[in-house]
PDB file of C-alpha atoms and ligand atoms in Angstrom:
ATOM      1  CA  MET A 163      95.276  90.058 109.155  1.00 41.00           C
ATOM      2  CA  SER A 164      94.750  89.631 105.447  1.00 49.00           C
ATOM      3  CA  ARG A 165      91.626  88.064 103.917  1.00 61.00           C
ATOM      4  CA  VAL A 166      93.257  84.648 104.137  1.00 69.00           C
ATOM      5  CA  SER A 167      95.226  83.725 107.249  1.00 79.00           C
ATOM      6  CA  TYR A 168      98.991  83.807 106.805  1.00 78.00           C
ATOM      7  CA  SER A 169      99.381  80.199 107.876  1.00 82.00           C
ATOM      8  CA  GLU A 170      96.742  79.060 105.380  1.00 84.00           C
ATOM      9  CA  ALA A 171      98.424  81.088 102.603  1.00 84.00           C
ATOM     10  CA  TRP A 172     101.778  79.523 103.467  1.00 87.00           C
ATOM     11  CA  ARG A 173     100.273  76.004 103.366  1.00 88.00           C
ATOM     12  CA  ARG A 174      98.801  76.668  99.935  1.00 89.00           C
ATOM     13  CA  VAL A 175     102.006  78.105  98.535  1.00 91.00           C
ATOM     14  CA  LYS A 176     104.015  75.167  99.874  1.00 93.00           C
ATOM     15  CA  ARG A 177     101.778  72.770  97.989  1.00 94.00           C
ATOM     16  CA  ILE A 178     102.142  74.815  94.805  1.00 96.00           C
ATOM     17  CA  LEU A 179     105.930  74.888  95.114  1.00 96.00           C
ATOM     18  CA  GLU A 180     105.932  71.105  95.409  1.00 96.00           C
ATOM     19  CA  ASN A 181     103.952  70.806  92.179  1.00 96.00           C
ATOM     20  CA  CYS A 182     105.634  73.353  89.903  1.00 98.00           C
ATOM     21  CA  ASP A 183     108.697  73.063  87.640  1.00 98.00           C
ATOM     22  CA  LEU A 184     110.207  76.508  88.199  1.00 98.00           C
ATOM     23  CA  ILE A 185     109.766  79.289  90.758  1.00 98.00           C
ATOM     24  CA  VAL A 186     109.681  83.026  90.102  1.00 98.00           C
ATOM     25  CA  GLU A 187     110.213  84.848  93.382  1.00 98.00           C
ATOM     26  CA  VAL A 188     108.867  88.390  93.031  1.00 98.00           C
ATOM     27  CA  ILE A 189     110.422  91.085  95.208  1.00 98.00           C
ATOM     28  CA  ASP A 190     109.857  94.848  95.484  1.00 98.00           C
ATOM     29  CA  ALA A 191     112.780  96.678  93.857  1.00 98.00           C
ATOM     30  CA  ARG A 192     112.513  99.426  96.502  1.00 97.00           C
ATOM     31  CA  GLU A 193     113.127  96.968  99.327  1.00 97.00           C
ATOM     32  CA  PRO A 194     114.938  93.991  97.778  1.00 97.00           C
ATOM     33  CA  VAL A 195     116.282  92.532 101.011  1.00 97.00           C
ATOM     34  CA  GLU A 196     113.153  92.973 103.101  1.00 96.00           C
ATOM     35  CA  THR A 197     110.848  91.484 100.476  1.00 97.00           C
ATOM     36  CA  ARG A 198     113.041  88.479  99.716  1.00 97.00           C
ATOM     37  CA  SER A 199     111.576  85.369 101.221  1.00 96.00           C
ATOM     38  CA  ILE A 200     114.278  83.176 102.671  1.00 95.00           C
ATOM     39  CA  GLU A 201     111.611  80.577 103.545  1.00 93.00           C
ATOM     40  CA  ILE A 202     110.616  80.217  99.893  1.00 95.00           C
ATOM     41  CA  GLU A 203     114.238  79.961  98.799  1.00 97.00           C
ATOM     42  CA  LYS A 204     115.007  77.291 101.414  1.00 96.00           C
ATOM     43  CA  LEU A 205     111.974  75.268 100.450  1.00 95.00           C
ATOM     44  CA  ALA A 206     112.884  75.550  96.766  1.00 97.00           C
ATOM     45  CA  GLU A 207     116.362  74.305  97.550  1.00 97.00           C
ATOM     46  CA  ASN A 208     115.004  71.346  99.521  1.00 97.00           C
ATOM     47  CA  LEU A 209     112.679  70.502  96.652  1.00 96.00           C
ATOM     48  CA  GLY A 210     115.492  70.854  94.106  1.00 97.00           C
ATOM     49  CA  LYS A 211     113.616  73.550  92.136  1.00 97.00           C
ATOM     50  CA  ARG A 212     115.220  76.460  90.345  1.00 98.00           C
ATOM     51  CA  VAL A 213     114.409  80.011  91.426  1.00 98.00           C
ATOM     52  CA  ILE A 214     114.433  83.177  89.318  1.00 98.00           C
ATOM     53  CA  ILE A 215     114.257  86.473  91.206  1.00 98.00           C
ATOM     54  CA  ALA A 216     112.048  89.133  89.588  1.00 98.00           C
ATOM     55  CA  MET A 217     112.623  92.600  91.050  1.00 98.00           C
ATOM     56  CA  ASN A 218     109.327  94.298  90.251  1.00 98.00           C
ATOM     57  CA  LYS A 219     108.225  97.963  90.458  1.00 98.00           C
ATOM     58  CA  CYS A 220     111.508  99.002  88.859  1.00 97.00           C
ATOM     59  CA  ASP A 221     109.786 102.154  87.584  1.00 97.00           C
ATOM     60  CA  LEU A 222     110.175 103.468  91.156  1.00 97.00           C
ATOM     61  CA  VAL A 223     113.961 102.959  91.386  1.00 98.00           C
ATOM     62  CA  PRO A 224     116.849 104.504  89.369  1.00 97.00           C
ATOM     63  CA  LEU A 225     118.483 102.268  86.790  1.00 97.00           C
ATOM     64  CA  GLU A 226     121.958 102.308  88.365  1.00 97.00           C
ATOM     65  CA  VAL A 227     120.506 101.095  91.688  1.00 98.00           C
ATOM     66  CA  LEU A 228     118.641  98.277  89.912  1.00 98.00           C
ATOM     67  CA  LYS A 229     121.782  97.212  88.099  1.00 98.00           C
ATOM     68  CA  ALA A 230     123.774  97.184  91.332  1.00 98.00           C
ATOM     69  CA  TRP A 231     121.150  95.013  93.049  1.00 98.00           C
ATOM     70  CA  LYS A 232     120.966  92.660  90.085  1.00 98.00           C
ATOM     71  CA  LYS A 233     124.708  92.133  90.257  1.00 98.00           C
ATOM     72  CA  ILE A 234     124.500  91.221  93.951  1.00 98.00           C
ATOM     73  CA  LEU A 235     121.424  88.990  93.696  1.00 98.00           C
ATOM     74  CA  GLU A 236     122.759  87.167  90.635  1.00 98.00           C
ATOM     75  CA  LYS A 237     125.499  85.680  92.791  1.00 98.00           C
ATOM     76  CA  GLU A 238     122.697  83.503  94.200  1.00 97.00           C
ATOM     77  CA  TYR A 239     119.894  83.369  91.628  1.00 98.00           C
ATOM     78  CA  PRO A 240     119.270  84.466  88.046  1.00 98.00           C
ATOM     79  CA  THR A 241     117.724  87.927  88.468  1.00 98.00           C
ATOM     80  CA  VAL A 242     115.688  90.225  86.256  1.00 98.00           C
ATOM     81  CA  PHE A 243     114.239  93.633  87.007  1.00 98.00           C
ATOM     82  CA  LEU A 244     110.979  94.752  85.508  1.00 98.00           C
ATOM     83  CA  SER A 245     107.948  96.928  85.864  1.00 98.00           C
ATOM     84  CA  ALA A 246     104.920  94.748  85.278  1.00 97.00           C
ATOM     85  CA  LYS A 247     102.654  97.771  85.582  1.00 96.00           C
ATOM     86  CA  TYR A 248     104.413  99.753  82.870  1.00 96.00           C
ATOM     87  CA  ARG A 249     105.601  96.728  80.877  1.00 93.00           C
ATOM     88  CA  LEU A 250     109.288  97.494  81.148  1.00 93.00           C
ATOM     89  CA  GLY A 251     111.901  94.753  81.049  1.00 90.00           C
ATOM     90  CA  THR A 252     109.229  92.116  80.872  1.00 87.00           C
ATOM     91  CA  ARG A 253     110.630  90.336  77.802  1.00 92.00           C
ATOM     92  CA  LYS A 254     113.717  89.457  79.789  1.00 95.00           C
ATOM     93  CA  LEU A 255     111.569  87.587  82.300  1.00 97.00           C
ATOM     94  CA  ILE A 256     110.158  85.406  79.526  1.00 96.00           C
ATOM     95  CA  VAL A 257     113.660  84.783  78.177  1.00 97.00           C
ATOM     96  CA  TYR A 258     114.818  83.702  81.648  1.00 98.00           C
ATOM     97  CA  ILE A 259     111.810  81.447  82.198  1.00 98.00           C
ATOM     98  CA  LYS A 260     112.567  79.686  78.923  1.00 97.00           C
ATOM     99  CA  LYS A 261     116.263  79.473  79.724  1.00 98.00           C
ATOM    100  CA  TYR A 262     115.878  78.030  83.221  1.00 98.00           C
ATOM    101  CA  ALA A 263     112.834  75.806  82.649  1.00 98.00           C
ATOM    102  CA  PRO A 264     113.845  72.170  83.179  1.00 97.00           C
ATOM    103  CA  SER A 265     111.648  71.296  80.175  1.00 97.00           C
ATOM    104  CA  ILE A 266     109.048  72.868  77.909  1.00 96.00           C
ATOM    105  CA  PRO A 267     106.084  73.155  78.438  1.00 97.00           C
ATOM    106  CA  VAL A 268     106.738  74.488  81.914  1.00 98.00           C
ATOM    107  CA  LYS A 269     104.625  75.185  84.991  1.00 98.00           C
ATOM    108  CA  VAL A 270     105.885  78.268  86.846  1.00 98.00           C
ATOM    109  CA  ALA A 271     104.842  79.341  90.350  1.00 98.00           C
ATOM    110  CA  ILE A 272     104.836  83.116  90.892  1.00 98.00           C
ATOM    111  CA  VAL A 273     105.430  83.634  94.606  1.00 97.00           C
ATOM    112  CA  GLY A 274     106.448  86.293  97.118  1.00 97.00           C
ATOM    113  CA  TYR A 275     105.317  88.683  99.835  1.00 96.00           C
ATOM    114  CA  PRO A 276     101.890  90.354  99.535  1.00 95.00           C
ATOM    115  CA  ASN A 277     101.619  93.317  97.138  1.00 97.00           C
ATOM    116  CA  VAL A 278     104.917  92.856  95.286  1.00 98.00           C
ATOM    117  CA  GLY A 279     103.039  92.547  91.971  1.00 98.00           C
ATOM    118  CA  LYS A 280     102.622  88.795  91.403  1.00 97.00           C
ATOM    119  CA  SER A 281      99.150  89.075  89.889  1.00 97.00           C
ATOM    120  CA  THR A 282     100.178  92.034  87.709  1.00 97.00           C
ATOM    121  CA  ILE A 283     103.034  89.908  86.337  1.00 97.00           C
ATOM    122  CA  ILE A 284     100.589  87.094  85.526  1.00 97.00           C
ATOM    123  CA  ASN A 285      98.372  89.528  83.615  1.00 96.00           C
ATOM    124  CA  TYR A 286     101.377  90.816  81.722  1.00 95.00           C
ATOM    125  CA  LEU A 287     102.493  87.288  80.804  1.00 95.00           C
ATOM    126  CA  LYS A 288      98.991  86.445  79.607  1.00 95.00           C
ATOM    127  CA  GLY A 289      98.713  89.730  77.705  1.00 93.00           C
ATOM    128  CA  ARG A 290      95.375  90.667  79.237  1.00 94.00           C
ATOM    129  CA  HIS A 291      93.660  91.047  82.593  1.00 95.00           C
ATOM    130  CA  VAL A 292      92.914  87.540  83.866  1.00 95.00           C
ATOM    131  CA  VAL A 293      93.613  87.783  87.608  1.00 95.00           C
ATOM    132  CA  GLU A 294      92.595  90.457  90.069  1.00 93.00           C
ATOM    133  CA  THR A 295      95.167  92.969  91.308  1.00 94.00           C
ATOM    134  CA  SER A 296      94.859  95.556  94.055  1.00 93.00           C
ATOM    135  CA  SER A 297      96.862  98.067  96.034  1.00 93.00           C
ATOM    136  CA  ILE A 298      95.499  96.351  99.158  1.00 92.00           C
ATOM    137  CA  PRO A 299      98.085  93.773 100.337  1.00 92.00           C
ATOM    138  CA  GLY A 300      96.746  90.241 100.765  1.00 88.00           C
ATOM    139  CA  TRP A 301      94.382  90.541  97.805  1.00 89.00           C
ATOM    140  CA  THR A 302      94.886  87.194  96.103  1.00 89.00           C
ATOM    141  CA  ILE A 303      93.400  84.428  98.235  1.00 89.00           C
ATOM    142  CA  GLY A 304      93.487  81.268  96.169  1.00 87.00           C
ATOM    143  CA  GLU A 305      95.902  79.984  93.610  1.00 90.00           C
ATOM    144  CA  GLN A 306      94.965  80.374  89.953  1.00 94.00           C
ATOM    145  CA  LEU A 307      96.426  78.452  87.076  1.00 96.00           C
ATOM    146  CA  VAL A 308      96.736  80.505  83.891  1.00 97.00           C
ATOM    147  CA  ARG A 309      97.879  79.331  80.468  1.00 97.00           C
ATOM    148  CA  ALA A 310      99.940  82.391  79.560  1.00 96.00           C
ATOM    149  CA  LYS A 311     101.406  80.943  76.380  1.00 95.00           C
ATOM    150  CA  GLN A 312     101.244  77.621  74.620  1.00 96.00           C
ATOM    151  CA  TRP A 313     104.380  76.490  76.425  1.00 97.00           C
ATOM    152  CA  LEU A 314     103.883  78.418  79.655  1.00 97.00           C
ATOM    153  CA  LEU A 315     101.533  77.718  82.555  1.00 97.00           C
ATOM    154  CA  VAL A 316     101.767  80.192  85.426  1.00 98.00           C
ATOM    155  CA  ILE A 317     100.273  79.909  88.887  1.00 97.00           C
ATOM    156  CA  ASP A 318      99.203  83.026  90.771  1.00 97.00           C
ATOM    157  CA  THR A 319      99.526  82.570  94.527  1.00 95.00           C
ATOM    158  CA  PRO A 320      98.520  84.427  97.680  1.00 93.00           C
ATOM    159  CA  GLY A 321     101.235  86.673  99.129  1.00 94.00           C
ATOM    160  CA  ILE A 322     102.982  85.034 102.031  1.00 93.00           C
ATOM    161  CA  VAL A 323     104.564  86.198 105.248  1.00 92.00           C
ATOM    162  CA  PRO A 324     106.808  83.843 107.235  1.00 89.00           C
ATOM    163  CA  PRO A 325     105.287  82.786 110.588  1.00 86.00           C
ATOM    164  CA  ARG A 326     108.022  84.524 112.603  1.00 88.00           C
ATOM    165  CA  GLU A 327     107.052  87.924 111.122  1.00 91.00           C
ATOM    166  CA  ILE A 328     103.286  87.691 111.522  1.00 87.00           C
ATOM    167  CA  ARG A 329     103.196  89.690 114.738  1.00 88.00           C
ATOM    168  CA  ASN A 330     105.784  92.271 113.731  1.00 93.00           C
ATOM    169  CA  GLU A 331     103.447  94.879 112.280  1.00 93.00           C
ATOM    170  CA  ALA A 332     106.132  97.566 111.924  1.00 95.00           C
ATOM    171  CA  LEU A 333     108.232  95.225 109.809  1.00 95.00           C
ATOM    172  CA  LEU A 334     105.217  94.215 107.691  1.00 95.00           C
ATOM    173  CA  VAL A 335     104.437  97.878 107.060  1.00 96.00           C
ATOM    174  CA  ILE A 336     107.983  98.460 105.802  1.00 95.00           C
ATOM    175  CA  LYS A 337     107.590  95.452 103.523  1.00 95.00           C
ATOM    176  CA  GLY A 338     104.276  96.835 102.247  1.00 94.00           C
ATOM    177  CA  ALA A 339     102.841  93.459 103.190  1.00 94.00           C
ATOM    178  CA  ILE A 340      99.928  94.426 105.415  1.00 93.00           C
ATOM    179  CA  ASP A 341      96.686  96.248 104.701  1.00 94.00           C
ATOM    180  CA  PRO A 342      96.891  99.490 106.730  1.00 95.00           C
ATOM    181  CA  GLY A 343      93.119  99.332 107.185  1.00 94.00           C
ATOM    182  CA  LYS A 344      93.630  96.189 109.265  1.00 91.00           C
ATOM    183  CA  LEU A 345      96.216  97.630 111.641  1.00 93.00           C
ATOM    184  CA  GLU A 346      94.838  98.053 115.119  1.00 87.00           C
ATOM    185  CA  ASP A 347      97.341 100.754 116.011  1.00 92.00           C
ATOM    186  CA  PRO A 348      98.980 102.211 112.898  1.00 97.00           C
ATOM    187  CA  ILE A 349     100.953 104.940 114.704  1.00 97.00           C
ATOM    188  CA  ILE A 350     104.027 103.027 115.901  1.00 97.00           C
ATOM    189  CA  PRO A 351     104.539 101.131 112.608  1.00 97.00           C
ATOM    190  CA  THR A 352     104.141 104.431 110.734  1.00 98.00           C
ATOM    191  CA  LEU A 353     106.743 106.161 112.920  1.00 98.00           C
ATOM    192  CA  LYS A 354     109.168 103.336 112.054  1.00 97.00           C
ATOM    193  CA  LEU A 355     108.296 103.582 108.364  1.00 98.00           C
ATOM    194  CA  ILE A 356     108.870 107.350 108.368  1.00 98.00           C
ATOM    195  CA  GLU A 357     112.272 106.885 110.038  1.00 98.00           C
ATOM    196  CA  ARG A 358     113.249 104.416 107.348  1.00 97.00           C
ATOM    197  CA  ILE A 359     112.010 106.625 104.521  1.00 97.00           C
ATOM    198  CA  LEU A 360     113.907 109.644 105.904  1.00 97.00           C
ATOM    199  CA  LYS A 361     117.063 107.561 106.265  1.00 97.00           C
ATOM    200  CA  TYR A 362     117.119 106.851 102.534  1.00 97.00           C
ATOM    201  CA  ASN A 363     115.416 109.982 101.220  1.00 97.00           C
ATOM    202  CA  PRO A 364     115.441 112.931 103.653  1.00 97.00           C
ATOM    203  CA  ASP A 365     113.331 114.963 101.184  1.00 97.00           C
ATOM    204  CA  ALA A 366     110.647 112.318 100.673  1.00 97.00           C
ATOM    205  CA  PHE A 367     107.930 114.153 102.632  1.00 98.00           C
ATOM    206  CA  LYS A 368     108.829 117.486 101.115  1.00 97.00           C
ATOM    207  CA  GLU A 369     108.480 115.949  97.661  1.00 97.00           C
ATOM    208  CA  ARG A 370     105.139 114.315  98.397  1.00 97.00           C
ATOM    209  CA  TYR A 371     103.407 116.734 100.767  1.00 97.00           C
ATOM    210  CA  GLY A 372     105.575 119.875 100.776  1.00 97.00           C
ATOM    211  CA  ILE A 373     106.515 119.200 104.417  1.00 96.00           C
ATOM    212  CA  GLU A 374     109.982 120.334 105.553  1.00 95.00           C
ATOM    213  CA  GLU A 375     109.583 118.695 108.982  1.00 95.00           C
ATOM    214  CA  ARG A 376     111.884 115.774 109.893  1.00 94.00           C
ATOM    215  CA  ASP A 377     110.321 114.655 113.186  1.00 97.00           C
ATOM    216  CA  PRO A 378     108.248 111.505 112.444  1.00 97.00           C
ATOM    217  CA  TYR A 379     105.440 112.287 114.878  1.00 97.00           C
ATOM    218  CA  ARG A 380     105.085 115.855 113.598  1.00 97.00           C
ATOM    219  CA  ILE A 381     105.072 114.525 110.047  1.00 98.00           C
ATOM    220  CA  ILE A 382     101.997 112.381 110.830  1.00 98.00           C
ATOM    221  CA  GLU A 383     100.292 115.422 112.388  1.00 97.00           C
ATOM    222  CA  LEU A 384     101.087 117.668 109.442  1.00 97.00           C
ATOM    223  CA  VAL A 385      99.975 115.114 106.852  1.00 97.00           C
ATOM    224  CA  GLY A 386      96.715 114.768 108.812  1.00 97.00           C
ATOM    225  CA  LYS A 387      96.177 118.539 108.767  1.00 96.00           C
ATOM    226  CA  LEU A 388      97.040 118.870 105.095  1.00 95.00           C
ATOM    227  CA  ARG A 389      94.824 115.986 104.028  1.00 94.00           C
ATOM    228  CA  GLY A 390      91.884 116.901 106.239  1.00 93.00           C
ATOM    229  CA  CYS A 391      92.138 113.893 108.559  1.00 94.00           C
ATOM    230  CA  LEU A 392      90.365 115.645 111.422  1.00 94.00           C
ATOM    231  CA  LEU A 393      88.321 114.593 114.434  1.00 94.00           C
ATOM    232  CA  LYS A 394      85.298 116.464 115.728  1.00 90.00           C
ATOM    233  CA  GLY A 395      86.621 119.642 117.318  1.00 90.00           C
ATOM    234  CA  GLY A 396      89.385 119.975 114.744  1.00 89.00           C
ATOM    235  CA  LYS A 397      92.059 117.745 116.316  1.00 94.00           C
ATOM    236  CA  VAL A 398      94.089 115.687 113.870  1.00 95.00           C
ATOM    237  CA  ASN A 399      93.005 112.062 113.460  1.00 97.00           C
ATOM    238  CA  LEU A 400      96.481 110.585 113.764  1.00 97.00           C
ATOM    239  CA  GLU A 401      95.391 107.021 112.979  1.00 97.00           C
ATOM    240  CA  GLU A 402      93.809 108.079 109.711  1.00 97.00           C
ATOM    241  CA  ALA A 403      96.844 110.209 108.793  1.00 97.00           C
ATOM    242  CA  ALA A 404      99.182 107.297 109.561  1.00 98.00           C
ATOM    243  CA  ARG A 405      97.166 104.944 107.356  1.00 97.00           C
ATOM    244  CA  LYS A 406      97.279 107.522 104.590  1.00 97.00           C
ATOM    245  CA  ILE A 407     101.076 107.635 104.773  1.00 98.00           C
ATOM    246  CA  ILE A 408     101.325 103.822 104.642  1.00 98.00           C
ATOM    247  CA  ARG A 409      98.991 103.713 101.618  1.00 97.00           C
ATOM    248  CA  ASP A 410     100.988 106.399  99.837  1.00 97.00           C
ATOM    249  CA  TRP A 411     104.194 104.426 100.408  1.00 96.00           C
ATOM    250  CA  ILE A 412     102.590 101.185  99.192  1.00 96.00           C
ATOM    251  CA  GLU A 413     101.394 102.952  96.057  1.00 96.00           C
ATOM    252  CA  GLY A 414     104.828 104.408  95.324  1.00 95.00           C
ATOM    253  CA  LYS A 415     103.753 107.991  95.968  1.00 97.00           C
ATOM    254  CA  ILE A 416     106.431 108.524  98.623  1.00 97.00           C
ATOM    255  CA  ARG A 417     109.766 108.098  96.904  1.00 94.00           C
ATOM    256  CA  TYR A 418     112.467 106.020  98.531  1.00 95.00           C
ATOM    257  CA  TRP A 419     114.512 102.980  97.760  1.00 97.00           C
ATOM    258  CA  VAL A 420     117.242 101.107  99.541  1.00 97.00           C
ATOM    259  CA  PRO A 421     120.582 101.102  97.717  1.00 96.00           C
ATOM    260  CA  PRO A 422     123.007  98.173  98.115  1.00 95.00           C
ATOM    261  CA  GLN A 423     125.379  98.779 101.045  1.00 84.00           C
TER     262      GLN A 423
HETATM  263  N1  GTP B 746     104.654 101.194  90.437  1.00 84.27           N
HETATM  264  C1  GTP B 746     104.356  99.915  90.174  1.00 84.27           C
HETATM  265  N2  GTP B 746     103.289  99.339  90.760  1.00 84.27           N
HETATM  266  C2  GTP B 746     103.043  98.047  90.468  1.00 84.27           C
HETATM  267  C3  GTP B 746     103.862  97.270  89.598  1.00 84.27           C
HETATM  268  N3  GTP B 746     103.356  96.022  89.533  1.00 84.27           N
HETATM  269  C4  GTP B 746     102.272  96.014  90.330  1.00 84.27           C
HETATM  270  N4  GTP B 746     102.071  97.236  90.883  1.00 84.27           N
HETATM  271  C5  GTP B 746     100.985  97.647  91.782  1.00 84.27           C
HETATM  272  O1  GTP B 746     101.162  97.006  93.029  1.00 84.27           O
HETATM  273  C6  GTP B 746      99.893  96.671  93.604  1.00 84.27           C
HETATM  274  C7  GTP B 746      99.889  95.185  93.927  1.00 84.27           C
HETATM  275  O2  GTP B 746      99.894  94.439  92.714  1.00 84.27           O
HETATM  276  P1  GTP B 746      99.369  92.935  92.667  1.00 84.27           P
HETATM  277  O3  GTP B 746      99.747  92.393  91.340  1.00 84.27           O
HETATM  278  O4  GTP B 746      97.937  92.870  93.086  1.00 84.27           O
HETATM  279  O5  GTP B 746     100.290  92.307  93.807  1.00 84.27           O
HETATM  280  P2  GTP B 746     100.299  90.819  94.395  1.00 84.27           P
HETATM  281  O6  GTP B 746     101.715  90.461  94.635  1.00 84.27           O
HETATM  282  O7  GTP B 746      99.504  89.922  93.517  1.00 84.27           O
HETATM  283  O8  GTP B 746      99.583  91.054  95.785  1.00 84.27           O
HETATM  284  P3  GTP B 746      98.779  89.982  96.728  1.00 84.27           P
HETATM  285  O9  GTP B 746      97.770  89.278  95.875  1.00 84.27           O
HETATM  286  O10 GTP B 746      98.167  90.861  97.745  1.00 84.27           O
HETATM  287  O11 GTP B 746      99.812  89.081  97.301  1.00 84.27           O
HETATM  288  C8  GTP B 746      98.840  97.087  92.577  1.00 84.27           C
HETATM  289  O12 GTP B 746      98.331  98.351  92.963  1.00 84.27           O
HETATM  290  C9  GTP B 746      99.627  97.174  91.281  1.00 84.27           C
HETATM  291  O13 GTP B 746      99.068  98.105  90.362  1.00 84.27           O
HETATM  292  C10 GTP B 746     104.983  97.918  88.993  1.00 84.27           C
HETATM  293  O14 GTP B 746     105.736  97.354  88.211  1.00 84.27           O
HETATM  294  N5  GTP B 746     105.165  99.237  89.326  1.00 84.27           N
HETATM  295 MG1   MG B 747      97.833  88.875  93.888  1.00 84.27          MG
END
């Protein structure tokens, strides 16, 4: 579980969506489909509010892949790609906010799954550090209203997970939406994550850890050995090694992205 329960986070975000003028849905450019929130989009539609999709963390994905995704997503919503961390493509987001705002000044809700970079985007829009960010998913608990510009109010929100996914830890790991420190049994979700990473980048573990191995279980063992995740007696602490792999993926240290089919 995150520091705020998923159902409470969802309730808060719902209220914010009801009270804003425009919605920026932030997704992770590495996993655009998995980190899109259909629930948010449906609610926005019911409320008659416009949505802009912001594909963040674009520094981790090649340009041609980003362009291909943008083309697909734009069939449904105006889409920008950016790297809030490295301040790439961020001007385009401001241009789109201005373009799609029903009126100016505008109140924009920044929403999405945990850890996609909502708070980092807020800080970028403000031009300095005003909200807390963290590599631990589920960091932001409460909403925070920030006057980013004279004409632009932005609301930071807690990351949300739809109720039907709350118990699917393997899926949440793939979405980067759960704190690996909170997983009771990280092994099975990590095996699934490794399978997915290898599917899209067979060399990912070689690039990160120098491991040629392709068997997911052996990969956890080898990462544990290499990184000194050991139990008394010298056996590998598989849980610790698995958490390490999840953290590395969340932080973009294991390279993979999903191209459009
Ligand atoms: N590589 C990369 N990392 C980013 C980018 N934007 C944010 N991050 C990192 O992603 C992590 C999560 O960022 P936050 O802004 O805290 O994410 P959030 O969506 O507010 O997360 P919650 O509050 O947990 O819902 C942090 O470690 C950021 O430094 C980006 O454009 N590129
Ligand atoms: Mg946040």
